[in-house]
PDB file of N, CA and C in Angstrom:
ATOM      1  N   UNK Q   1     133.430 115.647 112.228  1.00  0.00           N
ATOM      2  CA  UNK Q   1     133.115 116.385 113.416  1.00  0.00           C
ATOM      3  C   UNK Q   1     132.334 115.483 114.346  1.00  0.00           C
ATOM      4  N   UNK Q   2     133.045 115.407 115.262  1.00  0.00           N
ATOM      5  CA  UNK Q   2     131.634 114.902 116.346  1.00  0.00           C
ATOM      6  C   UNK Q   2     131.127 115.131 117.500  1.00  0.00           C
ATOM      7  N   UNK Q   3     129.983 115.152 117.641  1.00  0.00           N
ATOM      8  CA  UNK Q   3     129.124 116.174 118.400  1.00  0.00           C
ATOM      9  C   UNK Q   3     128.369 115.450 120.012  1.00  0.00           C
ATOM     10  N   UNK Q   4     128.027 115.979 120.561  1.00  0.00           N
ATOM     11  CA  UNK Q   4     127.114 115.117 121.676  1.00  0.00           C
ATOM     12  C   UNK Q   4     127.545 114.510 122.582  1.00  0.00           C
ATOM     13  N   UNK Q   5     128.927 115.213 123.000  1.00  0.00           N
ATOM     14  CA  UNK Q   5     129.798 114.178 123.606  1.00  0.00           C
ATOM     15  C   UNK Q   5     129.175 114.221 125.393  1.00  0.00           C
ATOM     16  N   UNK Q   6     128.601 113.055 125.918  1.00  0.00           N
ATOM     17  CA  UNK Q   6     128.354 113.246 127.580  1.00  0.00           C
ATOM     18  C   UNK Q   6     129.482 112.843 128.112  1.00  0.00           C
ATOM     19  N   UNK Q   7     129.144 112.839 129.463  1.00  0.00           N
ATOM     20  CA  UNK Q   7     130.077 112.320 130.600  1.00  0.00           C
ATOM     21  C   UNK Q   7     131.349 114.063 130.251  1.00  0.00           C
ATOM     22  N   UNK Q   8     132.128 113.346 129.893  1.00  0.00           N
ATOM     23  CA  UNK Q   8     133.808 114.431 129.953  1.00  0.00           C
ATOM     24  C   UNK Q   8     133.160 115.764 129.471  1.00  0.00           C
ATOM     25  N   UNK Q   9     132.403 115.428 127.926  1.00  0.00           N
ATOM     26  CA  UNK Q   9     131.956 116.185 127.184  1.00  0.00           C
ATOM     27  C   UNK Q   9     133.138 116.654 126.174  1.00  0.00           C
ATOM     28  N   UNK Q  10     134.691 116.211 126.424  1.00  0.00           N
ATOM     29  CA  UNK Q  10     135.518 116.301 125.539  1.00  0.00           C
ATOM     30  C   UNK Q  10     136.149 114.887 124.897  1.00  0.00           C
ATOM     31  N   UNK Q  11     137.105 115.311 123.782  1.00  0.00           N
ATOM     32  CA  UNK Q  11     137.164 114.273 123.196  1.00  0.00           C
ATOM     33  C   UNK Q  11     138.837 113.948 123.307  1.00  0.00           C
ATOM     34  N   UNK Q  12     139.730 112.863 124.050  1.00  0.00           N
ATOM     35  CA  UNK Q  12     140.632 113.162 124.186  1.00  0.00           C
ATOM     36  C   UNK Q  12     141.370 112.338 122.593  1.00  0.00           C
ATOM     37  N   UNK Q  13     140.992 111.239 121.934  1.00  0.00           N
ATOM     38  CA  UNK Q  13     141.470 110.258 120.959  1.00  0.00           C
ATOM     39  C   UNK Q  13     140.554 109.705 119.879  1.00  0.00           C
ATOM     40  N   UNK Q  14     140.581 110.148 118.791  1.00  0.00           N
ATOM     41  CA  UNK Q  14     140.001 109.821 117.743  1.00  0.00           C
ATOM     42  C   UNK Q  14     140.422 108.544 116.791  1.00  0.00           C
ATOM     43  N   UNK Q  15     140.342 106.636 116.825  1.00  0.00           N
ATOM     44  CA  UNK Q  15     140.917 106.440 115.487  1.00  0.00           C
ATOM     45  C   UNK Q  15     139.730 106.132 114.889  1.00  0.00           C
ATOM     46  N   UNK Q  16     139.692 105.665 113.356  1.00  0.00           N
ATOM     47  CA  UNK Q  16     139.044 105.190 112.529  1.00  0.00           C
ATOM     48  C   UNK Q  16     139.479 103.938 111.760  1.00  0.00           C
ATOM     49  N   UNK Q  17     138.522 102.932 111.516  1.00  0.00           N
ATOM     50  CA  UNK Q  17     138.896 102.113 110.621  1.00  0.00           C
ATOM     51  C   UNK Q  17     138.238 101.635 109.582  1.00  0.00           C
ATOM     52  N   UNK Q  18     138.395 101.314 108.740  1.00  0.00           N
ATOM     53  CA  UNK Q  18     138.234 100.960 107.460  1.00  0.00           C
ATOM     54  C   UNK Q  18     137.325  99.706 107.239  1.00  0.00           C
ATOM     55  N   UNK Q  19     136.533  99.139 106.486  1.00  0.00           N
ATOM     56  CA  UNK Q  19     136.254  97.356 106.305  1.00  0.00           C
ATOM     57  C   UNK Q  19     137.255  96.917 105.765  1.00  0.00           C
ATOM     58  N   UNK Q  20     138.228  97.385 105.327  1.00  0.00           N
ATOM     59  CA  UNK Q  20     139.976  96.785 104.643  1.00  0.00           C
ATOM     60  C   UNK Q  20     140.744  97.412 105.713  1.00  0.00           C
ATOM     61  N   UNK Q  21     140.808  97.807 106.498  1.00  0.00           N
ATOM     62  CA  UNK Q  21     142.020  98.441 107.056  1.00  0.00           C
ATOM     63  C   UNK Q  21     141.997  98.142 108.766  1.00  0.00           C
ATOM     64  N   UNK Q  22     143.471  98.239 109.469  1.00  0.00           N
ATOM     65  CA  UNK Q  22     143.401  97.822 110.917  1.00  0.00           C
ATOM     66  C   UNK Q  22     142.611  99.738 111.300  1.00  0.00           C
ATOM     67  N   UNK Q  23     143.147  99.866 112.844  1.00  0.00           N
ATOM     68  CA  UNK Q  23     142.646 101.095 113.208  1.00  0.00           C
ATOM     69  C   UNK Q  23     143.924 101.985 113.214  1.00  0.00           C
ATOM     70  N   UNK Q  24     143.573 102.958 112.157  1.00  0.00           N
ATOM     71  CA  UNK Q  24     144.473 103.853 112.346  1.00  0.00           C
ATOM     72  C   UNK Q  24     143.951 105.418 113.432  1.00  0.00           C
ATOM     73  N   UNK Q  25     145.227 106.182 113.903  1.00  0.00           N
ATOM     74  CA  UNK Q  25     145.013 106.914 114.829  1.00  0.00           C
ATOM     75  C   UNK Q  25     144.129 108.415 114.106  1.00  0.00           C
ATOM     76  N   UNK Q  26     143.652 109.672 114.491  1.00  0.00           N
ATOM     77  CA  UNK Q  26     143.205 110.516 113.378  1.00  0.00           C
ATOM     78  C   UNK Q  26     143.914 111.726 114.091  1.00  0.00           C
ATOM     79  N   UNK Q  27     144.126 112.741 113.598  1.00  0.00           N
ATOM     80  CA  UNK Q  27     144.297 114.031 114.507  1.00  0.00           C
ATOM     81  C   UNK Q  27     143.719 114.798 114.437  1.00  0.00           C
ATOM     82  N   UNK Q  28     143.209 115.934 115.469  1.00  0.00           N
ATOM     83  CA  UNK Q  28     142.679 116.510 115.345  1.00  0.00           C
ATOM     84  C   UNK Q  28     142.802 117.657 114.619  1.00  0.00           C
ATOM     85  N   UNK Q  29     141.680 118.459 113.801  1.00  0.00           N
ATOM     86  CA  UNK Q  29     142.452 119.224 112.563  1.00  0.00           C
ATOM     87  C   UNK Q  29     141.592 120.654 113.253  1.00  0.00           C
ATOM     88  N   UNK Q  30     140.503 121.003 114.180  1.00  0.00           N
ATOM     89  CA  UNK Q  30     140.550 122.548 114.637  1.00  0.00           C
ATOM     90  C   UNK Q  30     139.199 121.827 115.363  1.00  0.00           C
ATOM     91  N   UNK Q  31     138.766 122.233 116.749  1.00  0.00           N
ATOM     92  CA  UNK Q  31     137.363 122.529 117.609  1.00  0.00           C
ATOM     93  C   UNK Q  31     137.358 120.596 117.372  1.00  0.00           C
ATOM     94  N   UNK Q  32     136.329 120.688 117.567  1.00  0.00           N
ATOM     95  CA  UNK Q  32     135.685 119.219 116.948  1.00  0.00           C
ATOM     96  C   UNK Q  32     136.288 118.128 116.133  1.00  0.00           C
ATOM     97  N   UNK Q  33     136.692 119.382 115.034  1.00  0.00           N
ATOM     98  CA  UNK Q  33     137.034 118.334 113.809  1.00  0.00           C
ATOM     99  C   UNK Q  33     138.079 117.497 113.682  1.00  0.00           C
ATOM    100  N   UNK Q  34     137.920 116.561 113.757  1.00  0.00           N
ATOM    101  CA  UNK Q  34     139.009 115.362 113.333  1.00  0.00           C
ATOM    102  C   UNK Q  34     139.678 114.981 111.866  1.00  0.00           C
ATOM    103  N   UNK Q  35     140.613 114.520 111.533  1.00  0.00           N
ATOM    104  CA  UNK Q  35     141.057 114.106 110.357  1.00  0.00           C
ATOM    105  C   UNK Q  35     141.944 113.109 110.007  1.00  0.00           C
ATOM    106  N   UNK Q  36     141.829 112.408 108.633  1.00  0.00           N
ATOM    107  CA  UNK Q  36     142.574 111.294 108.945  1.00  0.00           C
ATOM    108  C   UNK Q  36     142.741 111.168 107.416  1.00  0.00           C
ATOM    109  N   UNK Q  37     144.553 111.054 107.069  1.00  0.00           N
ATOM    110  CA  UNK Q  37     145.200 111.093 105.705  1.00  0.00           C
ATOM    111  C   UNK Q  37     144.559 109.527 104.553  1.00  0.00           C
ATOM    112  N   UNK Q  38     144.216 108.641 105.288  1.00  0.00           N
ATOM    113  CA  UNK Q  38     144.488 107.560 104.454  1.00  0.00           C
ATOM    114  C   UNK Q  38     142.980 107.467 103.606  1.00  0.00           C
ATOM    115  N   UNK Q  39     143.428 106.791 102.490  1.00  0.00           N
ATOM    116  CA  UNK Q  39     142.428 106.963 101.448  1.00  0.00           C
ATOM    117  C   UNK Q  39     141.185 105.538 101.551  1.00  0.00           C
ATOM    118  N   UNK Q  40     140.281 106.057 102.136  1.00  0.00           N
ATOM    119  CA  UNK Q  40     139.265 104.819 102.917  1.00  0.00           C
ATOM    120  C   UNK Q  40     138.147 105.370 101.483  1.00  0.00           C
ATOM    121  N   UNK Q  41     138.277 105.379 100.415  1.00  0.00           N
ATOM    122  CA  UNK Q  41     136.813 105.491  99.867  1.00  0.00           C
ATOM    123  C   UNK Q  41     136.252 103.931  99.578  1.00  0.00           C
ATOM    124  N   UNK Q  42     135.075 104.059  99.412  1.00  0.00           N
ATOM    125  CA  UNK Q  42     134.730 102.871  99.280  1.00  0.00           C
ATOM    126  C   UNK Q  42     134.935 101.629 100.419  1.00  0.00           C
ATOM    127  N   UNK Q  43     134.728 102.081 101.150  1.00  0.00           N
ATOM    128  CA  UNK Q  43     134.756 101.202 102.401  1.00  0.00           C
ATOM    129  C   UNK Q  43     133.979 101.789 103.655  1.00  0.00           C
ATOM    130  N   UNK Q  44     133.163 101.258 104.514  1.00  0.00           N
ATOM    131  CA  UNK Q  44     132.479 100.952 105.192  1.00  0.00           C
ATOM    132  C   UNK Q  44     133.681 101.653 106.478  1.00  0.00           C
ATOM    133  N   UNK Q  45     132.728 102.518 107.432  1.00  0.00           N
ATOM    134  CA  UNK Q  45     133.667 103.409 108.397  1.00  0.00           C
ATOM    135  C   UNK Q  45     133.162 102.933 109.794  1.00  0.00           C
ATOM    136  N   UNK Q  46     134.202 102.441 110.719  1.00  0.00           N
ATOM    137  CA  UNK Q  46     134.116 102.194 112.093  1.00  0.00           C
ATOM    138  C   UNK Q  46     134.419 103.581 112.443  1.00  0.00           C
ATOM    139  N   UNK Q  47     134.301 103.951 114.168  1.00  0.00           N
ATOM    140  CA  UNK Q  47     135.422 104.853 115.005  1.00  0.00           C
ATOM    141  C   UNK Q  47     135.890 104.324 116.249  1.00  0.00           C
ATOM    142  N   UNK Q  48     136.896 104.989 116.726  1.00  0.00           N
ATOM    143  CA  UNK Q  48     136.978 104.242 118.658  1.00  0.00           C
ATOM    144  C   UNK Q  48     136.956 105.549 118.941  1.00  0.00           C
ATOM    145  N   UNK Q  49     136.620 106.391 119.834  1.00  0.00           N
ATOM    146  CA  UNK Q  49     136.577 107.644 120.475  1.00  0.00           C
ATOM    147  C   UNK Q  49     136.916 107.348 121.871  1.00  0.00           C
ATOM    148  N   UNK Q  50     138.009 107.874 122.750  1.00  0.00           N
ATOM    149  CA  UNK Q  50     138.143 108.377 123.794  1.00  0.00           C
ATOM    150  C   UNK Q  50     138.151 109.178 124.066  1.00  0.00           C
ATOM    151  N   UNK Q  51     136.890 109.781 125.548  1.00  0.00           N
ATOM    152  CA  UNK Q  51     136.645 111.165 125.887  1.00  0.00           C
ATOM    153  C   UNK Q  51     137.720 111.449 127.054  1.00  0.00           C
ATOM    154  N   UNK Q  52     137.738 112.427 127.788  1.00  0.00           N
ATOM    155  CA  UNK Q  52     138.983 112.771 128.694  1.00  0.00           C
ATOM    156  C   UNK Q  52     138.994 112.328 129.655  1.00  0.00           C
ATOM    157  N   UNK Q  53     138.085 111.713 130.147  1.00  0.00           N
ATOM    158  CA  UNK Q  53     137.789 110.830 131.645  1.00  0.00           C
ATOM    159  C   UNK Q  53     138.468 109.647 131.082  1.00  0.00           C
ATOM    160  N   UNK Q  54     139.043 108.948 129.841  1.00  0.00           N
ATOM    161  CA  UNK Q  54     139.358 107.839 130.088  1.00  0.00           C
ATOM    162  C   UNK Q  54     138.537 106.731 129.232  1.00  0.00           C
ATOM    163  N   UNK Q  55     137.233 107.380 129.098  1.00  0.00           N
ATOM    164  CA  UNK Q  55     136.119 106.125 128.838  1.00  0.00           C
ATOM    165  C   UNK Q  55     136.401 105.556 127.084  1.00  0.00           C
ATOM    166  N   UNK Q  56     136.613 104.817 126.354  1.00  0.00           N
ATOM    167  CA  UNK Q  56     136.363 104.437 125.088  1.00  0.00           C
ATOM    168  C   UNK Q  56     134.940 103.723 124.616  1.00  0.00           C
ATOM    169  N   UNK Q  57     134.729 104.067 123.623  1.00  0.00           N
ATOM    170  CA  UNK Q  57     133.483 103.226 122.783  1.00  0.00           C
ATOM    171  C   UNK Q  57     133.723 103.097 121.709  1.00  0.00           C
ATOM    172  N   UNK Q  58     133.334 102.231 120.491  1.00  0.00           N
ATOM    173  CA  UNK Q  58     133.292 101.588 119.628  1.00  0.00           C
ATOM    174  C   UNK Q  58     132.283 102.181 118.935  1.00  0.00           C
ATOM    175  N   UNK Q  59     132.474 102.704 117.509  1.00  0.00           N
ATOM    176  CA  UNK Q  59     131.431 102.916 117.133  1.00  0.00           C
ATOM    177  C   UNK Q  59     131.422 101.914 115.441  1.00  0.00           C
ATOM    178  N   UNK Q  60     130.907 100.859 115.293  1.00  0.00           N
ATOM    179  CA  UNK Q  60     131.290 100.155 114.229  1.00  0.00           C
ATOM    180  C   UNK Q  60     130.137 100.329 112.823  1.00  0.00           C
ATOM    181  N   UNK Q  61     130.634 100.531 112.114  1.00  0.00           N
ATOM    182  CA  UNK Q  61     130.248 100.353 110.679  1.00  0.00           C
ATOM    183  C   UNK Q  61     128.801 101.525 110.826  1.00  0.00           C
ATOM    184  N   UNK Q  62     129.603 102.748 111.110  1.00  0.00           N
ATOM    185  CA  UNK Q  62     128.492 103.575 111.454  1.00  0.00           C
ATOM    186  C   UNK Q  62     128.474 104.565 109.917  1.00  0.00           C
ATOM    187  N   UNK Q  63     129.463 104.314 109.331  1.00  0.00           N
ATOM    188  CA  UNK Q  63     129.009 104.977 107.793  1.00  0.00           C
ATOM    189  C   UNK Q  63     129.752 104.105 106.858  1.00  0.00           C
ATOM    190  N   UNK Q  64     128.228 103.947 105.631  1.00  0.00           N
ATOM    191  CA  UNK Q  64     128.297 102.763 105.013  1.00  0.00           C
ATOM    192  C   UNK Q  64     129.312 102.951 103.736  1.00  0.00           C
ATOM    193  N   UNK Q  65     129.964 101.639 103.054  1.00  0.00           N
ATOM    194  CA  UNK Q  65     130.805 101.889 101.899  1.00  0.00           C
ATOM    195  C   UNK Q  65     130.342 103.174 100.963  1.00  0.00           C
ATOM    196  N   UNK Q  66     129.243 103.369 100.777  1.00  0.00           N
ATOM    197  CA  UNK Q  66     129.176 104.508  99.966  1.00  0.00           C
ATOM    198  C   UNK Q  66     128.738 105.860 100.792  1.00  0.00           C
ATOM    199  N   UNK Q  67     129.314 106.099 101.489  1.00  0.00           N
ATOM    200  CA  UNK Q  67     129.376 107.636 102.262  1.00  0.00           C
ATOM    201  C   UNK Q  67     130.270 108.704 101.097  1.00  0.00           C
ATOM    202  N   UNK Q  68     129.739 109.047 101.693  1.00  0.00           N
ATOM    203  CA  UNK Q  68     130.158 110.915 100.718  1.00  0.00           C
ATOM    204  C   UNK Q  68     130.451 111.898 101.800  1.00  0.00           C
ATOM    205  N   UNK Q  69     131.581 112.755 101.179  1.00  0.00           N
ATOM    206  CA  UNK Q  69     132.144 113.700 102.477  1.00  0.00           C
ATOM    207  C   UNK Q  69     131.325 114.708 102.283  1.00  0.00           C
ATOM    208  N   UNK Q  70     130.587 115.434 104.216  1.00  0.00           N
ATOM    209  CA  UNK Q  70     129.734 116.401 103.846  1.00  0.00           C
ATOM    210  C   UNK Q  70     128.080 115.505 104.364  1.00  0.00           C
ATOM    211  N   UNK Q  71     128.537 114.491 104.815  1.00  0.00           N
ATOM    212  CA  UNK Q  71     127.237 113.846 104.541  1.00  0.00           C
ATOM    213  C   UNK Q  71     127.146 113.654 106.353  1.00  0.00           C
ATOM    214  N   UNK Q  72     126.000 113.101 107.314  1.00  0.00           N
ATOM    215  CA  UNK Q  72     125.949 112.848 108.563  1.00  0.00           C
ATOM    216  C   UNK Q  72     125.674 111.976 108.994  1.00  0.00           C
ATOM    217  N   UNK Q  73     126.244 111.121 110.192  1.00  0.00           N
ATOM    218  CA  UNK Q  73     125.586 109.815 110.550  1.00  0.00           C
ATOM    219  C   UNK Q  73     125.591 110.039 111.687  1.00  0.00           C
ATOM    220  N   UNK Q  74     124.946 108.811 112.270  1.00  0.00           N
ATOM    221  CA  UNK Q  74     124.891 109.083 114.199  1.00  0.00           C
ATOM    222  C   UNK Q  74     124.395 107.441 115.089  1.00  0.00           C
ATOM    223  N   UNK Q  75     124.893 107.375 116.019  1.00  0.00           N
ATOM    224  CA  UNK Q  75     124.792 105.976 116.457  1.00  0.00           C
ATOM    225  C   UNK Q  75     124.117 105.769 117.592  1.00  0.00           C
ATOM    226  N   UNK Q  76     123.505 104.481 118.218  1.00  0.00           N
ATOM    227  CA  UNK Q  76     122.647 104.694 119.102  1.00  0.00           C
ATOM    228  C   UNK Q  76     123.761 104.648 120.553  1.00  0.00           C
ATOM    229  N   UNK Q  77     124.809 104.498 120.097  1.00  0.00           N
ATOM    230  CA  UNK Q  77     126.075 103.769 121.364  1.00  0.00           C
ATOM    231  C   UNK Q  77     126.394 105.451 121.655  1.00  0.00           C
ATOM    232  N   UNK Q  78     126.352 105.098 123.572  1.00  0.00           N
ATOM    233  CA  UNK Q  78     126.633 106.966 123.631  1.00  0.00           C
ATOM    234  C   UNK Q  78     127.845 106.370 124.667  1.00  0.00           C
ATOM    235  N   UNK Q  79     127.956 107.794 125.346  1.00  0.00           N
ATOM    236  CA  UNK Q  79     129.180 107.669 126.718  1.00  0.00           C
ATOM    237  C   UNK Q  79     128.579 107.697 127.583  1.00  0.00           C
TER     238      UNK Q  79
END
């Protein structure tokens, strides 16, 4: 889920990537929530987020190889 979004305040593109993996795309699965099939355990989690104005950011290695689902992180990089 991710939250806090300024500027658009929506979220138009979600991918994620892996410390082993290129960037794959995520879809959105209801409100907020995003989702993404491929099996990233044990690896260290980037995101790219585009909001609806257009804007992208990078959010890199913002949850560490041992994350647990259920768990929260948050970055100092905003929109």
């Amino acid at each position: 889920m991710i939250s806090n979004v300024a500027g658009a305040g929506s979220i138009q593109s979600v991918s994620i990537k892996g410390s082993k993996t290129g960037w794959m795309a995520m879809s959105r699965n209801w409100g907020a929530n995003w989702q993404s099939n491929a099996y990233l355990n044990g690896q260290s989690l980037s995101f790219k987020i585009t909001n609806t104005d257009g804007q992208t950011r990078f959010f890199t290695d913002i949850a560490p190889a041992n994350w647990g689902f259920g768990q929260t992180f948050s970055s100092s990089v905003q929109f």
